Amino acid sequence: MNKILKPYTIIPPELYIERDADRQVDNIIRDMGRPGYVLVSRQMGKTNLLLNAKRRLENEETIFGYIDLSNPFENVRGCFENIVDTVLETNEDILSDVQETIKNNRRQQNDTPPFKQHTNELRLILKHIKGKLIIILDEIDALTKKNYSDQIFAQIRSVYFSRANYKELENLTYILSGVVEPNEIIKDPKISPFNIGEKIFLNDFSKNEFEQFVGKSKLQLTQTNKDRIFFWTNGNPRITWDVCAEIENRFSDKVISQSEIDYLISEMYLTTFDRPPIDNIRELVKNDRELRNAIIEIAYKKGNEVSDKIKSKLYLSGITNFNGNNDVHIKNEVIKQSLSLDWIKQIEEEDKGLIKLALEFYEKEDYSESLSYFKKFLENNSFESRVESLYYYFMGSAAYHISDFQKALEYLNLTKFNNEDNYYYISLNLNGLVNFYSGNIDESLSLLQSVIDTKQGDEIYVRALLNYGSIAIKSDINKYADKAIKIFEDVTNEVGFETSKLEEDFIREVKAISFYNLAQINGKKNKPDVVIEYYESSLKLSRPNMKPIVYVGLYNAEKEDRRKNNILTKIINEIVENELHPVQYDPEKQMTFNLDHLKEILILSFLRSYSDFEKLKPWLHFLGEKSLSEHLYDLGLFSIHSEQDWNTAIAIFNKIYNNFNNNEYNVDEIVKFNTLQLLAFVDTAKRKEYISLFSHKRIKQIDYLDFSIFANYIATLINQKQYNQSLKYIHIINSVKNEISKELQINYLAIYNLELNAHYCLKNYEIVRKKAKEILDLCNDETIKKQKSNLLGDTGLETIRKNAESVLYPQIRDTQPIVVSKTYGRNDFIKVKYKDDRIIEKIKYKKVEDDINQGKCIIVNE
């Protein structure tokens, strides 16, 4: 079989794939109105783009001159003459007469300025031909090394403006090509920027263009394999060509598998990283900190924050495609993996040193990175004695800010400050906070009291006061409550301050925090008028990035709907008008607008006022680049995990459910499955629909929710005497038994017990006995005995055991088997009816368990 994908320098026409850039070049040559500038990274096919245009469009009337400037001349005259000579020599059959004239003129007029000589020579050529002259200047960035680069661009500009005097120049145009912007080549700032050119961006193959290339290559690839290659290359021409060529070499006589494609690409590009274009891209990134920082931003989903200048640099380095919007991402998986964060960190370490990096990241409040560099340094080194305590303090502070309180205590206990060091009391204050979050309330308050007792009146003293008061009210220990109130009242009245030691902005901030805390305390005491007064006092003093939190407090305190709506609107306006950006959660800055506050406000606006939610939609990107439905699903989970607020979560999930087919929500299969699962967990009406989806399109591992949904639905069917239907659903959950993780196997006891009951009601006694034995074997399994199950609760296992025993050992019990229609976990939601006819819906079983056991209420779920 003849090899098709040979290592060509110039791609033959039968393998060339035209892209948008080809069509743009055609338009420039057709219109002749302005020069074109092909702006693209190396190894993207720009030379083939230009030569393909020459190959296709050159004829008796339209001639081309292709000049490679990578070997530039020593002076501008030599460069100009080389351009003209190349046009003459490559079109000798048409321009032989002109060639002789130009040679004679050069001998006779050697004192003519280079610029004037070049214009005259071009005019001679244009007068001699019937149609157009297109001059292609490739590798124009090579002119950066020459002092005459400005004259080249000035001459090109002059051609277009001189058309008013010399009509023949209307038949001349230029196509330039390079990897830097023309204005970066121009050295003299007094020269006008080269802004007359039309940029031509050469992006990767689209999926359709990629399919065309594979077709021309004659490779016998399945659609799955083509999709896998495109997953890795995303149409990068050089990588696509080389990968397909290698497949042609190795697999011409057999079908390649997906795993073989993955291995091949890893071997080619992700082992030694020495193949183009990866080698060139990594070298550029290694030598450019701006590129490294941009790649880190992209990795953390902050590509929209990259400046236009850096976007251009990323494109010209071959890392991204040009798409004209803020959606900045690394163009394909090969390049993405070759520019891993681990590799970039390694470069940074070599470039700066570990301690310097640790301190830089600490200064930027990137505490996780800071801590990792400190720890890496300590793997093979130790701190110098003069900075040891300071660096351990930084490590403790960094661990505290990322909520690793155990490590924070370890590092802070290694500090050895004396009370004359600046950091002695700062460290005590931090130690107090860390002890609080570690659950050591008394130790925490004792450490903070040590700072307060100094009565220094400075910032660290005031912060210790605030921290003491905040911890006191959060601890719910009555003996500290009165002291907390006095602290906050003293702060609001500036008692104990030495204002000369404090910034005015700091005083306003701590007073705002104190008013806020007083509002919180009085809210618990059910004093609504005082609460609102304190919140309003806090608002007057709060910085813009504190106000949303205070407004939320005011919103929750207000009872009247109209006022609540007005407050919500104020919250939204505060965020939008001040363009507030939420920060990561920081235990030391709990009143600074953070991501959790944003989530809370998004939930309020989504459920109460969709028009206000619309205003906040741009803020969703701070929570990651996701569809609207994914964001809403995450907000529902946030309500459950952070607030234990299932009612709000279910309201959100129902909104998603009702918009499954709404394009704005863009609900994918994962969101649909997860949403329906959580709804089915609490809503009887959704269980059948979810189980149907589970049976046909299950997309994740089985979890506790699935057992609860199946057990409750099956129990409902048994209660309704639909025994055969119940066995159908029992079969579905039993069919996936081999996929269940070990820690969930105990939940099958609930399913087996229901199965036993269904067969008993159908009088399938042989099956009942077999199932009872299976249940007892499982109950006696040592592994099962150690497992916990919310579904079975504290007594469910024993109840199920007795049910099975009553079948196998009738001499022990002469009653019929105990039919447990439904087994409830302590966190399952139920509906109960009390003796006074009160009905409470969607309440957790554990909250009414005592009332059920005492006969005060009964479960009326179905």
JSON list of C-alpha atoms in Angstrom, two decimals, residues 204 419 479 561:
[
{"chain": "A", "resi": 204, "resn": "ASP", "atom": "CA", "xyz": [-7.34, 24.81, 13.74]},
{"chain": "A", "resi": 419, "resn": "ASN", "atom": "CA", "xyz": [6.31, 39.53, 74.07]},
{"chain": "A", "resi": 479, "resn": "LYS", "atom": "CA", "xyz": [-21.65, 32.78, 80.86]},
{"chain": "A", "resi": 561, "resn": "ASP", "atom": "CA", "xyz": [-43.16, 40.87, 52.23]}
]
